[in-house]
C-alpha cells in the first residue's frame, strides 16, 4: 500500500486526470498548492511595483494505491504532467500504514479498490 | 453676414438635446468596460485580464482611429459606398450642428465614436483565451476602418442602404450584424482553443457576467435612447422599448431554460438581457411598445437555438457573439420590415401595416451586411496571418494569457512574491528577506 503524491503544473492537471482515468486509477484527491522547484522566477509589474514570483501555483495529487498500481500511477502522472520545461513538478511515493473506507469500515487493499458497479 | 450666420447656427443648437447627448455618449462609452466585465466572467480565471484588456484596447485603438479617419469615412458626404476624407483628423468637426441634428457636430462625432469602440470590442468575444494581444490591437485598427466605418456609412452616413430606405435606428447593421458575423469569421480564422471540445471550459465568475450585463443594459439606454440625437419622440420610444424588449426576452429565456434543463440559469439570464437589448437596437424608434415586447419574446427563440447549437460544432466562437449579436441584430432588422408603424415613427409602415416594400429594404440589409462583415473580416485576418502569428502557442495558452501577455495575475495570492527595487545604476536588486 503506497501513497503517491504528485505535484504538477495546474495547466496540466486535466491531462493528468485523463491519464489516471485511462490507467484505471480512480481514487484521487487534488489541492492547489504553491511551491518552488528551481524554475526561473516570473516577473510581474503592478503600477510602480515590480515583483519576482518565487512561488508558483501547483496542483498536488494524492493517490493511495495498492502496490501493483504504483507504477501505472507514476506513469500517468509523468505522461499527463510533462512539458519538458523546468517546473514540471515532482512525484513522491511514501509507504502507507493503513487505509480505511469510512462508509464500510473496510481496511487497506479493499479500501483503495474502487467499488465495482 | 457672418454674425447673422453665427446667430442662425446658435439658434439651431438645442440645449436639452445637447445635454441628453452628452450623457448618452458617456453611457455608451461605459458599455465597453461593462462588456469587458461580462466577457471576463465568461472565461477561465487565467484569462480574466487579457479578456478585459481586449475591451480596453478597443477603446484606445478604435477611439484614435475613429478620430483620425474612421469618422470621416463613415460620415463625410453621402457617397454610395463610402464617405469622404473631409473630416480626417476631425477637420471641420466643430460646434456647428451636424445637418439634421440640433447638437454640436463634435458631440455627434463623440457619440458615434463610442459605437465604433464597442463594436470592435464585441468581436473580441470570438477569439478570447488564445489570440495574441498585439495582433488583436492591429486587427481592431484595420477592422474599424474596413468593416465598421463602411457599414456605418451604409446605414447611418447616407450610404446606399440608408438612401434606399432601409431603417436602422441604433445600429442593427454596423454594430450587431457587423460584430456578430465578423466574430464568426474571426473564430474560423484564428481557430479553436486547444482544449475546446476536449475539456469543460467554464465561466469563472457568474457574478461578473450578471453585473456586466446589468451595466450594459444601463448603458444601452444611452445607446438606443441617444440614437434619435434629441429628446424627441423617437428617443423616448427607443428608450422605453429598451426597457420592455429585454424584459420579455428574459421571461422567454427563463421558460426555455426551464424546458431544456428544468432550472433557470443566471448566465442564461445575463445572455437574455444582451439578446433583448440587441433585438431592440435596430427597431427601437420604429415599432410600438407592444410590438417591441413581442420582438423580445419571439426574437429570443432563434438566438437561444444558435446558442444551444454552436457549442456542438467545431466552431469555437467562444462567447457566442454570433448568436447574441449577429442573429439578434438580423432578427431586429427584419422585424422592422414587418411591424414598423407610421403612427409611432412618422417615417414608414411595415408589411403588417400594408407596406411590403419596407420588408424588402430590410431583407436586403439582412442579406448584404452578414456577407460583407464575414467576408471582409475573413480576408483581413487571413492577410494579417501572412505577416504574424495571430495566436499564442499551446504552452502559453495552457499557462493563461494574463501572465503571458500582460505579466499580471487577476487574482494574485499575495504570497511568494519577492520585491524588486532599482538601484542607482538602474539595475535591479532583489530585496533579501533574510
Short mmCIF file of C-alpha atoms in Angstrom, two decimals:
data_model
loop_
_atom_site.label_atom_id
_atom_site.label_comp_id
_atom_site.label_asym_id
_atom_site.label_seq_id
_atom_site.Cartn_x
_atom_site.Cartn_y
_atom_site.Cartn_z
CA UNK A 1 0.00 0.00 0.00
CA UNK A 2 1.55 3.30 -1.07
CA UNK A 3 0.60 6.98 -1.14
CA UNK A 4 1.66 8.58 -4.41
CA UNK A 5 1.99 12.38 -4.19
CA UNK A 6 2.35 14.18 -7.49
CA UNK A 7 2.93 17.94 -7.73
CA UNK A 8 2.27 19.19 -11.25
CA UNK A 9 1.55 22.36 -13.21
CA UNK A 10 -2.08 23.47 -12.75
CA UNK A 11 -2.49 23.75 -16.51
CA UNK A 12 -1.52 20.06 -16.82
CA UNK A 13 -3.86 18.87 -14.08
CA UNK A 14 -6.59 17.95 -16.56
CA UNK A 15 -4.14 15.95 -18.67
CA UNK A 16 -3.03 14.08 -15.53
CA UNK A 17 -6.64 13.32 -14.60
CA UNK A 18 -7.23 11.95 -18.08
CA UNK A 19 -4.09 9.80 -17.90
CA UNK A 20 -5.08 8.47 -14.46
CA UNK A 21 -8.55 7.66 -15.76
CA UNK A 22 -7.07 5.72 -18.68
CA UNK A 23 -4.80 3.84 -16.21
CA UNK A 24 -7.96 2.95 -14.26
CA UNK A 25 -6.76 4.79 -11.17
CA UNK A 26 -9.99 6.19 -9.78
CA UNK A 27 -9.39 7.38 -6.20
CA UNK A 28 -7.80 10.84 -6.30
CA UNK A 29 -7.65 13.95 -4.13
CA UNK A 30 -6.25 17.21 -5.50
CA UNK A 31 -5.42 20.51 -3.87
CA UNK A 32 -3.93 23.79 -5.01
CA UNK A 33 -0.53 24.45 -3.51
CA UNK A 34 2.28 26.92 -4.05
CA UNK A 35 5.84 25.81 -4.41
CA UNK A 36 9.23 26.37 -5.89
CA UNK A 37 11.26 23.75 -7.68
CA UNK A 38 14.20 25.63 -9.13
CA UNK A 39 12.47 27.12 -12.17
CA UNK A 40 13.19 30.66 -13.35
CA UNK A 41 11.31 33.38 -11.50
CA UNK A 42 8.46 35.09 -13.30
CA UNK A 43 8.50 38.90 -13.16
CA UNK A 44 5.20 40.76 -12.69
CA UNK A 45 4.64 44.52 -12.50
CA UNK A 46 1.75 46.28 -10.74
CA UNK A 47 1.94 50.06 -11.25
CA UNK A 48 5.37 51.01 -9.90
CA UNK A 49 5.92 47.77 -8.05
CA UNK A 50 7.92 45.01 -9.71
CA UNK A 51 8.00 41.60 -8.13
CA UNK A 52 9.52 38.22 -8.84
CA UNK A 53 7.05 35.46 -8.24
CA UNK A 54 9.12 32.94 -6.28
CA UNK A 55 6.28 30.55 -5.53
CA UNK A 56 4.37 29.16 -8.47
CA UNK A 57 0.86 27.73 -8.31
CA UNK A 58 0.93 23.95 -8.50
CA UNK A 59 -1.65 21.20 -8.24
CA UNK A 60 -0.98 18.40 -5.76
CA UNK A 61 -2.40 14.94 -6.41
CA UNK A 62 -2.70 12.45 -3.57
CA UNK A 63 -3.44 8.90 -4.67
CA UNK A 64 -3.49 5.89 -2.35
CA UNK A 65 -2.92 2.70 -4.35
CA UNK A 66 -2.10 -0.96 -3.89
CA UNK A 67 1.44 -1.94 -4.86
CA UNK A 68 0.70 -3.16 -8.39
CA UNK A 69 -0.88 0.24 -9.20
CA UNK A 70 2.15 2.31 -8.12
CA UNK A 71 3.96 2.18 -11.47
CA UNK A 72 0.86 2.86 -13.63
CA UNK A 73 0.08 5.84 -11.36
CA UNK A 74 3.61 7.22 -11.70
CA UNK A 75 3.46 6.73 -15.48
CA UNK A 76 0.15 8.57 -15.67
CA UNK A 77 1.48 11.50 -13.64
CA UNK A 78 4.56 11.72 -15.87
CA UNK A 79 2.68 11.37 -19.15
CA UNK A 80 0.00 13.86 -18.20
CA UNK A 81 2.22 16.34 -16.40
CA UNK A 82 5.30 16.60 -18.59
CA UNK A 83 6.02 19.65 -20.79
CA UNK A 84 9.82 19.24 -20.83
CA UNK A 85 10.38 22.68 -19.27
CA UNK A 86 11.81 23.26 -15.80
CA UNK A 87 8.92 23.36 -13.34
CA UNK A 88 7.01 20.23 -14.38
CA UNK A 89 6.94 19.07 -10.75
CA UNK A 90 7.81 16.02 -8.64
CA UNK A 91 6.40 12.68 -7.62
CA UNK A 92 6.88 11.25 -4.15
CA UNK A 93 5.94 7.68 -3.21
CA UNK A 94 5.61 7.03 0.50
CA UNK A 95 4.61 3.89 2.42
CA UNK A 96 1.10 3.92 3.78
CA UNK A 97 0.39 2.34 7.13
CA UNK A 98 -3.35 1.97 6.89
CA UNK A 99 -6.31 2.98 4.79
CA UNK A 100 -9.94 2.79 5.86
CA UNK A 101 -13.07 3.32 3.81
CA UNK A 102 -15.34 5.29 6.10
CA UNK A 103 -18.62 4.08 4.64
CA UNK A 104 -17.98 0.35 5.19
CA UNK A 105 -15.05 0.21 7.58
CA UNK A 106 -13.06 -1.84 5.02
CA UNK A 107 -9.30 -1.61 5.51
CA UNK A 108 -6.22 -1.35 3.36
CA UNK A 109 -6.39 -3.13 -0.03
CA UNK A 110 -10.18 -3.26 -0.01
CA UNK A 111 -10.38 0.40 0.98
CA UNK A 112 -8.36 1.64 -2.02
CA UNK A 113 -10.02 -0.67 -4.56
CA UNK A 114 -12.74 1.16 -6.45
CA UNK A 115 -16.26 -0.06 -5.81
CA UNK A 116 -17.36 -2.39 -8.61
CA UNK A 117 -20.51 -1.14 -10.20
CA UNK B 1 -23.47 88.38 -42.68
CA UNK B 2 -21.08 86.25 -40.67
CA UNK B 3 -22.62 87.45 -37.41
CA UNK B 4 -26.04 86.56 -38.72
CA UNK B 5 -24.77 83.16 -39.77
CA UNK B 6 -23.39 82.51 -36.31
CA UNK B 7 -26.64 83.63 -34.72
CA UNK B 8 -28.54 81.31 -37.03
CA UNK B 9 -26.27 78.41 -36.14
CA UNK B 10 -26.51 79.13 -32.46
CA UNK B 11 -30.28 79.07 -32.71
CA UNK B 12 -30.15 75.62 -34.19
CA UNK B 13 -28.48 74.10 -31.15
CA UNK B 14 -31.00 72.73 -28.69
CA UNK B 15 -29.67 72.74 -25.16
CA UNK B 16 -31.94 69.94 -23.97
CA UNK B 17 -30.91 67.71 -26.86
CA UNK B 18 -27.25 68.53 -26.30
CA UNK B 19 -27.45 67.83 -22.59
CA UNK B 20 -29.02 64.43 -23.19
CA UNK B 21 -26.49 63.53 -25.90
CA UNK B 22 -23.59 64.43 -23.61
CA UNK B 23 -24.97 61.99 -21.03
CA UNK B 24 -25.84 59.37 -23.65
CA UNK B 25 -22.29 59.44 -25.02
CA UNK B 26 -20.88 58.74 -21.57
CA UNK B 27 -23.43 55.93 -21.08
CA UNK B 28 -22.38 54.24 -24.32
CA UNK B 29 -18.67 54.56 -23.53
CA UNK B 30 -19.35 52.82 -20.20
CA UNK B 31 -20.74 49.85 -22.11
CA UNK B 32 -17.26 48.83 -23.26
CA UNK B 33 -15.76 48.30 -19.78
CA UNK B 34 -19.11 46.68 -18.89
CA UNK B 35 -18.61 44.33 -21.81
CA UNK B 36 -15.09 43.68 -20.52
CA UNK B 37 -16.56 42.61 -17.18
CA UNK B 38 -19.22 40.48 -18.88
CA UNK B 39 -16.64 38.74 -21.08
CA UNK B 40 -14.08 38.39 -18.25
CA UNK B 41 -16.61 36.49 -16.16
CA UNK B 42 -17.30 34.10 -19.03
CA UNK B 43 -13.68 32.98 -19.48
CA UNK B 44 -11.38 30.93 -17.25
CA UNK B 45 -9.70 32.81 -14.39
CA UNK B 46 -6.25 32.68 -16.02
CA UNK B 47 -7.57 34.78 -18.93
CA UNK B 48 -9.54 37.37 -16.95
CA UNK B 49 -7.29 40.37 -17.51
CA UNK B 50 -6.49 39.64 -21.14
CA UNK B 51 -10.19 39.36 -21.95
CA UNK B 52 -10.97 42.61 -20.16
CA UNK B 53 -7.96 44.30 -21.78
CA UNK B 54 -9.22 43.47 -25.26
CA UNK B 55 -12.16 45.78 -24.50
CA UNK B 56 -9.89 48.44 -23.00
CA UNK B 57 -7.64 48.06 -26.06
CA UNK B 58 -10.63 48.69 -28.31
CA UNK B 59 -11.30 52.00 -26.52
CA UNK B 60 -7.69 53.00 -27.13
CA UNK B 61 -7.23 51.90 -30.72
CA UNK B 62 -10.71 52.28 -32.19
CA UNK B 63 -11.10 55.65 -30.43
CA UNK B 64 -7.93 57.04 -32.01
CA UNK B 65 -8.56 55.52 -35.44
CA UNK B 66 -12.12 56.86 -35.41
CA UNK B 67 -10.97 60.42 -34.76
CA UNK B 68 -8.22 60.18 -37.38
CA UNK B 69 -10.06 58.55 -40.32
CA UNK B 70 -12.98 56.32 -39.32
CA UNK B 71 -15.44 59.12 -38.64
CA UNK B 72 -14.71 60.79 -41.95
CA UNK B 73 -15.14 57.58 -43.94
CA UNK B 74 -18.43 56.88 -42.20
CA UNK B 75 -19.99 60.35 -42.04
CA UNK B 76 -18.47 62.69 -44.64
CA UNK B 77 -20.85 63.18 -47.55
CA UNK B 78 -23.44 60.80 -48.97
CA UNK B 79 -21.34 58.70 -51.32
CA UNK B 80 -22.98 55.40 -52.08
CA UNK B 81 -20.34 53.02 -50.74
CA UNK B 82 -18.00 55.07 -48.57
CA UNK B 83 -17.73 58.58 -47.15
CA UNK B 84 -15.08 61.16 -48.00
CA UNK B 85 -11.90 62.40 -46.36
CA UNK B 86 -13.18 65.87 -45.47
CA UNK B 87 -13.32 65.17 -41.73
CA UNK B 88 -9.95 63.39 -41.49
CA UNK B 89 -8.27 64.35 -38.22
CA UNK B 90 -11.57 65.97 -37.16
CA UNK B 91 -11.06 68.77 -39.70
CA UNK B 92 -14.22 70.95 -39.78
CA UNK B 93 -15.82 68.99 -36.95
CA UNK B 94 -16.85 71.88 -34.72
CA UNK B 95 -19.63 73.29 -32.54
CA UNK B 96 -21.77 73.90 -35.63
CA UNK B 97 -24.64 71.39 -35.58
CA UNK B 98 -24.38 68.49 -37.92
CA UNK B 99 -27.06 68.65 -40.64
CA UNK B 100 -30.29 67.15 -39.48
CA UNK B 101 -29.43 67.38 -35.79
CA UNK B 102 -29.66 70.05 -33.10
CA UNK B 103 -26.44 69.07 -31.34
CA UNK B 104 -22.83 70.16 -31.97
CA UNK B 105 -21.09 68.23 -34.71
CA UNK B 106 -18.24 67.50 -32.29
CA UNK B 107 -20.65 65.79 -29.90
CA UNK B 108 -22.22 63.82 -32.75
CA UNK B 109 -18.73 62.56 -33.62
CA UNK B 110 -18.02 61.55 -30.00
CA UNK B 111 -21.34 59.71 -29.71
CA UNK B 112 -20.60 57.77 -32.90
CA UNK B 113 -17.05 57.04 -31.69
CA UNK B 114 -18.40 55.11 -28.72
CA UNK B 115 -20.36 52.90 -31.15
CA UNK B 116 -17.26 52.07 -33.18
CA UNK B 117 -15.38 51.27 -29.96
CA UNK B 118 -17.91 48.83 -28.53
CA UNK B 119 -18.44 47.11 -31.86
CA UNK B 120 -14.72 46.37 -32.17
CA UNK B 121 -14.69 45.19 -28.55
CA UNK B 122 -17.62 42.84 -29.23
CA UNK B 123 -15.66 40.94 -31.87
CA UNK B 124 -13.03 40.01 -29.25
CA UNK B 125 -15.55 37.57 -27.78
CA UNK B 126 -14.81 35.21 -30.67
CA UNK B 127 -11.07 34.98 -30.08
CA UNK B 128 -10.55 35.29 -26.30
CA UNK B 129 -8.25 32.91 -24.45
CA UNK B 130 -5.88 32.40 -27.41
CA UNK B 131 -5.40 35.45 -29.68
CA UNK B 132 -2.22 37.46 -29.03
CA UNK B 133 -2.80 40.98 -27.71
CA UNK B 134 -0.61 42.86 -30.22
CA UNK B 135 -2.19 41.36 -33.34
CA UNK B 136 -5.62 41.95 -31.79
CA UNK B 137 -4.90 45.68 -31.47
CA UNK B 138 -3.77 45.83 -35.11
CA UNK B 139 -6.91 43.94 -36.07
CA UNK B 140 -9.07 46.48 -34.23
CA UNK B 141 -7.39 49.39 -36.04
CA UNK B 142 -7.88 47.88 -39.51
CA UNK B 143 -11.30 46.34 -38.81
CA UNK B 144 -12.77 49.59 -37.54
CA UNK B 145 -11.91 51.18 -40.91
CA UNK B 146 -12.57 48.29 -43.29
CA UNK B 147 -15.73 46.94 -41.70
CA UNK B 148 -17.26 49.31 -39.13
CA UNK B 149 -16.82 52.62 -40.97
CA UNK B 150 -18.14 51.11 -44.19
CA UNK B 151 -21.23 49.58 -42.59
CA UNK B 152 -21.85 52.74 -40.54
CA UNK B 153 -21.73 54.76 -43.75
CA UNK B 154 -24.18 52.44 -45.49
CA UNK B 155 -26.70 52.56 -42.66
CA UNK B 156 -26.13 55.90 -40.82
CA UNK B 157 -23.96 58.10 -43.01
CA UNK B 158 -26.14 58.43 -46.11
CA UNK B 159 -24.78 55.39 -47.95
CA UNK B 160 -26.73 53.12 -50.28
CA UNK B 161 -28.74 51.21 -47.66
CA UNK B 162 -29.98 54.35 -45.89
CA UNK B 163 -30.62 56.07 -49.23
CA UNK B 164 -32.56 53.02 -50.42
CA UNK B 165 -34.93 53.22 -47.48
CA UNK B 166 -33.50 50.63 -45.06
CA UNK B 167 -34.31 51.60 -41.48
CA UNK B 168 -31.80 51.02 -38.68
CA UNK B 169 -32.38 53.06 -35.54
CA UNK B 170 -29.30 52.41 -33.42
CA UNK B 171 -27.06 50.02 -35.28
CA UNK B 172 -28.53 46.62 -36.09
CA UNK B 173 -26.46 46.77 -39.27
CA UNK B 174 -23.00 48.09 -38.33
CA UNK B 175 -22.92 47.20 -34.63
CA UNK B 176 -24.88 43.99 -34.19
CA UNK B 177 -24.71 42.18 -37.52
CA UNK B 178 -21.32 43.78 -38.14
CA UNK B 179 -19.83 42.35 -34.95
CA UNK B 180 -21.72 39.04 -34.96
CA UNK B 181 -20.78 37.86 -38.42
CA UNK B 182 -17.25 39.25 -38.11
CA UNK B 183 -16.94 37.20 -34.92
CA UNK B 184 -17.83 34.04 -36.83
CA UNK B 185 -15.12 34.78 -39.39
CA UNK B 186 -12.58 35.60 -36.67
CA UNK B 187 -13.31 32.35 -34.83
CA UNK B 188 -12.79 30.37 -38.03
CA UNK B 189 -9.51 32.07 -38.98
CA UNK B 190 -7.95 32.16 -35.50
CA UNK B 191 -9.12 28.61 -34.78
CA UNK B 192 -10.45 26.85 -31.71
CA UNK B 193 -8.79 26.88 -28.30
CA UNK B 194 -6.58 23.84 -27.85
CA UNK B 195 -8.85 22.35 -25.18
CA UNK B 196 -12.11 23.18 -26.99
CA UNK B 197 -14.28 20.09 -27.29
CA UNK B 198 -11.90 18.10 -25.03
CA UNK B 199 -12.37 19.78 -21.66
CA UNK B 200 -15.16 21.63 -19.97
CA UNK B 201 -14.20 25.31 -20.39
CA UNK B 202 -16.44 27.05 -17.90
CA UNK B 203 -17.19 30.67 -16.94
CA UNK B 204 -15.11 31.52 -13.87
CA UNK B 205 -17.31 34.22 -12.32
CA UNK B 206 -21.05 34.33 -12.96
CA UNK B 207 -21.41 37.48 -10.83
CA UNK B 208 -19.14 39.41 -13.22
CA UNK B 209 -21.35 38.17 -16.05
CA UNK B 210 -24.56 39.37 -14.38
CA UNK B 211 -23.06 42.68 -13.29
CA UNK B 212 -21.58 43.25 -16.75
CA UNK B 213 -24.94 42.51 -18.37
CA UNK B 214 -26.68 44.90 -15.97
CA UNK B 215 -24.24 47.69 -16.71
CA UNK B 216 -24.55 47.01 -20.45
CA UNK B 217 -28.34 47.31 -20.18
CA UNK B 218 -27.95 50.60 -18.28
CA UNK B 219 -25.58 51.92 -20.95
CA UNK B 220 -27.92 50.72 -23.68
CA UNK B 221 -30.45 53.38 -22.67
CA UNK B 222 -27.89 55.88 -23.95
CA UNK B 223 -27.14 53.72 -26.97
CA UNK B 224 -30.74 53.41 -28.15
CA UNK B 225 -32.16 56.48 -26.43
CA UNK B 226 -29.38 58.63 -27.89
CA UNK B 227 -29.78 57.38 -31.44
CA UNK B 228 -32.53 59.89 -32.11
CA UNK B 229 -29.95 62.65 -31.38
CA UNK B 230 -32.61 64.53 -29.46
CA UNK B 231 -35.06 64.32 -26.60
CA UNK B 232 -37.88 63.93 -29.10
CA UNK B 233 -40.45 61.18 -29.53
CA UNK B 234 -38.22 58.66 -31.36
CA UNK B 235 -35.73 58.83 -28.49
CA UNK B 236 -38.43 58.39 -25.87
CA UNK B 237 -39.87 55.45 -27.79
CA UNK B 238 -36.47 53.78 -28.21
CA UNK B 239 -35.58 54.42 -24.57
CA UNK B 240 -38.80 52.83 -23.31
CA UNK B 241 -38.54 49.90 -25.70
CA UNK B 242 -35.03 49.30 -24.32
CA UNK B 243 -36.75 48.52 -21.02
CA UNK B 244 -39.59 46.40 -22.45
CA UNK B 245 -37.88 44.20 -25.02
CA UNK B 246 -35.12 42.76 -22.79
CA UNK B 247 -37.67 42.14 -20.02
CA UNK B 248 -39.69 40.00 -22.43
CA UNK B 249 -36.54 38.23 -23.64
CA UNK B 250 -35.71 37.41 -20.01
CA UNK B 251 -39.11 35.85 -19.38
CA UNK B 252 -38.93 33.73 -22.52
CA UNK B 253 -35.31 32.74 -21.75
CA UNK B 254 -36.41 31.61 -18.27
CA UNK B 255 -39.07 29.41 -19.86
CA UNK B 256 -36.66 27.98 -22.44
CA UNK B 257 -34.12 27.20 -19.68
CA UNK B 258 -36.87 25.52 -17.64
CA UNK B 259 -37.95 23.37 -20.56
CA UNK B 260 -34.41 22.41 -21.53
CA UNK B 261 -32.73 21.92 -18.15
CA UNK B 262 -35.51 22.24 -15.55
CA UNK B 263 -33.67 25.20 -13.99
CA UNK B 264 -33.47 28.92 -14.69
CA UNK B 265 -29.78 29.80 -15.09
CA UNK B 266 -28.01 33.04 -14.13
CA UNK B 267 -25.69 33.10 -17.11
CA UNK B 268 -28.70 32.40 -19.30
CA UNK B 269 -30.42 35.44 -17.79
CA UNK B 270 -27.38 37.64 -18.44
CA UNK B 271 -27.37 36.41 -22.04
CA UNK B 272 -31.08 37.15 -22.39
CA UNK B 273 -30.53 40.76 -21.30
CA UNK B 274 -27.94 41.22 -24.06
CA UNK B 275 -30.14 39.48 -26.63
CA UNK B 276 -33.12 41.66 -25.74
CA UNK B 277 -31.09 44.87 -25.94
CA UNK B 278 -29.68 43.81 -29.32
CA UNK B 279 -33.12 42.88 -30.68
CA UNK B 280 -34.50 46.34 -29.98
CA UNK B 281 -31.37 48.20 -31.15
CA UNK B 282 -32.36 48.47 -34.84
CA UNK B 283 -36.10 48.70 -34.17
CA UNK B 284 -36.20 50.92 -31.06
CA UNK B 285 -37.58 54.11 -32.57
CA UNK B 286 -39.70 52.43 -35.27
CA UNK B 287 -42.08 50.00 -33.58
CA UNK B 288 -44.77 50.39 -30.93
CA UNK B 289 -44.09 49.32 -27.33
CA UNK B 290 -46.48 46.41 -27.80
CA UNK B 291 -44.64 45.07 -30.82
CA UNK B 292 -41.33 45.71 -29.03
CA UNK B 293 -42.49 43.28 -26.34
CA UNK B 294 -43.42 40.73 -28.99
CA UNK B 295 -39.98 41.21 -30.55
CA UNK B 296 -38.32 40.49 -27.20
CA UNK B 297 -40.29 37.28 -26.78
CA UNK B 298 -40.17 35.93 -30.33
CA UNK B 299 -36.66 37.15 -31.11
CA UNK B 300 -35.20 35.23 -28.17
CA UNK B 301 -36.04 31.93 -29.88
CA UNK B 302 -33.55 31.92 -32.80
CA UNK B 303 -30.80 33.29 -30.52
CA UNK B 304 -31.41 30.56 -27.94
CA UNK B 305 -31.36 27.94 -30.69
CA UNK B 306 -27.99 29.14 -32.02
CA UNK B 307 -26.50 29.29 -28.50
CA UNK B 308 -27.52 25.68 -27.92
CA UNK B 309 -26.36 24.55 -31.36
CA UNK B 310 -22.99 26.33 -31.66
CA UNK B 311 -21.04 24.50 -28.88
CA UNK B 312 -21.91 21.19 -30.55
CA UNK B 313 -19.93 22.25 -33.61
CA UNK B 314 -16.18 22.56 -34.09
CA UNK B 315 -16.60 26.36 -34.30
CA UNK B 316 -15.10 27.87 -31.14
CA UNK B 317 -16.88 31.22 -31.45
CA UNK B 318 -16.14 31.39 -27.77
CA UNK B 319 -18.55 33.89 -26.24
CA UNK B 320 -21.34 33.47 -28.82
CA UNK B 321 -21.19 36.92 -30.39
CA UNK B 322 -22.89 35.46 -33.47
CA UNK B 323 -25.92 34.28 -31.51
CA UNK B 324 -26.29 37.23 -29.14
CA UNK B 325 -25.49 39.99 -31.64
CA UNK B 326 -25.48 38.66 -35.23
CA UNK B 327 -28.68 36.64 -35.05
CA UNK B 328 -30.45 39.10 -32.74
CA UNK B 329 -29.47 42.05 -34.96
CA UNK B 330 -30.64 40.15 -38.04
CA UNK B 331 -33.98 39.41 -36.36
CA UNK B 332 -34.45 43.02 -35.23
CA UNK B 333 -33.70 44.40 -38.69
CA UNK B 334 -36.27 42.08 -40.31
CA UNK B 335 -38.84 42.81 -37.58
CA UNK B 336 -38.83 46.48 -38.62
CA UNK B 337 -39.92 45.39 -42.09
CA UNK B 338 -42.86 43.53 -40.58
CA UNK B 339 -44.09 45.78 -37.78
CA UNK B 340 -42.77 49.33 -38.26
CA UNK B 341 -45.63 51.71 -37.63
CA UNK B 342 -46.01 55.12 -39.25
CA UNK B 343 -48.23 56.18 -36.37
CA UNK B 344 -45.34 55.64 -33.97
CA UNK B 345 -42.30 56.61 -36.06
CA UNK B 346 -43.65 59.15 -38.56
CA UNK B 347 -41.50 57.60 -41.30
CA UNK B 348 -42.76 54.30 -42.61
CA UNK B 349 -45.06 51.31 -42.11
CA UNK B 350 -44.01 47.68 -42.26
CA UNK B 351 -45.66 44.75 -44.04
CA UNK B 352 -48.18 44.20 -41.25
CA UNK B 353 -49.43 47.77 -41.74
CA UNK B 354 -49.61 47.46 -45.52
CA UNK B 355 -46.14 48.43 -46.74
CA UNK B 356 -44.43 45.32 -48.13
CA UNK B 357 -41.63 47.39 -49.68
CA UNK B 358 -40.17 48.12 -46.24
CA UNK B 359 -39.64 44.41 -45.63
CA UNK B 360 -37.75 44.22 -48.91
CA UNK B 361 -35.46 47.07 -47.86
CA UNK B 362 -34.82 45.36 -44.52
CA UNK B 363 -34.21 41.95 -46.08
CA UNK B 364 -31.62 43.48 -48.41
CA UNK B 365 -29.64 44.79 -45.43
CA UNK B 366 -30.06 41.48 -43.57
CA UNK B 367 -28.58 39.68 -46.57
CA UNK B 368 -25.74 42.01 -47.56
CA UNK B 369 -24.43 43.01 -44.12
CA UNK B 370 -23.55 39.49 -42.92
CA UNK B 371 -21.85 38.72 -46.23
CA UNK B 372 -19.75 41.89 -46.13
CA UNK B 373 -18.83 41.64 -42.43
CA UNK B 374 -17.95 37.96 -42.66
CA UNK B 375 -16.06 38.25 -45.94
CA UNK B 376 -14.03 41.35 -45.12
CA UNK B 377 -13.10 40.13 -41.62
CA UNK B 378 -12.10 36.74 -43.01
CA UNK B 379 -9.83 38.35 -45.63
CA UNK B 380 -8.37 40.83 -43.13
CA UNK B 381 -7.37 38.17 -40.60
CA UNK B 382 -6.08 35.83 -43.31
CA UNK B 383 -3.94 38.68 -44.63
CA UNK B 384 -2.67 39.52 -41.13
CA UNK B 385 -1.87 35.85 -40.64
CA UNK B 386 0.63 36.05 -43.50
CA UNK B 387 2.73 38.53 -41.53
CA UNK B 388 2.32 37.46 -37.92
CA UNK B 389 1.08 34.64 -35.76
CA UNK B 390 -2.43 35.52 -34.63
CA UNK B 391 -2.49 33.18 -31.66
CA UNK B 392 -0.34 32.23 -28.71
CA UNK B 393 1.49 28.90 -28.56
CA UNK B 394 -0.21 25.91 -26.94
CA UNK B 395 2.10 26.21 -23.97
CA UNK B 396 1.22 29.90 -23.49
CA UNK B 397 -2.46 29.13 -23.90
CA UNK B 398 -2.13 26.50 -21.17
CA UNK B 399 -0.41 28.89 -18.76
CA UNK B 400 -3.02 31.58 -19.46
CA UNK B 401 -3.00 34.84 -21.36
CA UNK B 402 -2.88 37.10 -18.27
CA UNK B 403 0.63 36.10 -17.23
CA UNK B 404 1.89 35.51 -20.78
CA UNK B 405 0.53 38.66 -22.48
CA UNK B 406 0.42 41.13 -19.60
CA UNK B 407 2.75 39.84 -16.87
CA UNK B 408 -0.05 40.14 -14.34
CA UNK B 409 -2.37 37.85 -12.46
CA UNK B 410 -6.04 38.76 -11.97
CA UNK B 411 -6.13 37.06 -8.59
CA UNK B 412 -2.61 37.20 -7.09
CA UNK B 413 -2.39 35.30 -3.83
CA UNK B 414 -0.03 37.88 -2.35
CA UNK B 415 2.23 35.02 -1.28
CA UNK B 416 5.60 34.12 -2.68
CA UNK B 417 6.36 37.39 -4.46
CA UNK B 418 9.75 38.98 -3.91
CA UNK B 419 10.07 42.77 -4.24
CA UNK B 420 12.50 44.04 -6.89
CA UNK B 421 13.99 47.51 -6.38
CA UNK B 422 16.04 49.53 -8.90
CA UNK B 423 19.43 50.69 -7.60
CA UNK B 424 21.41 53.79 -8.62
CA UNK B 425 22.83 52.14 -11.76
CA UNK B 426 19.35 51.25 -12.94
CA UNK B 427 19.96 47.60 -12.20
CA UNK B 428 17.65 45.60 -10.04
CA UNK B 429 18.26 44.47 -6.53
CA UNK B 430 16.25 41.65 -5.15
CA UNK B 431 15.20 42.59 -1.68
CA UNK B 432 16.60 39.85 0.52
CA UNK B 433 14.02 38.68 3.02
CA UNK B 434 16.73 37.40 5.41
#
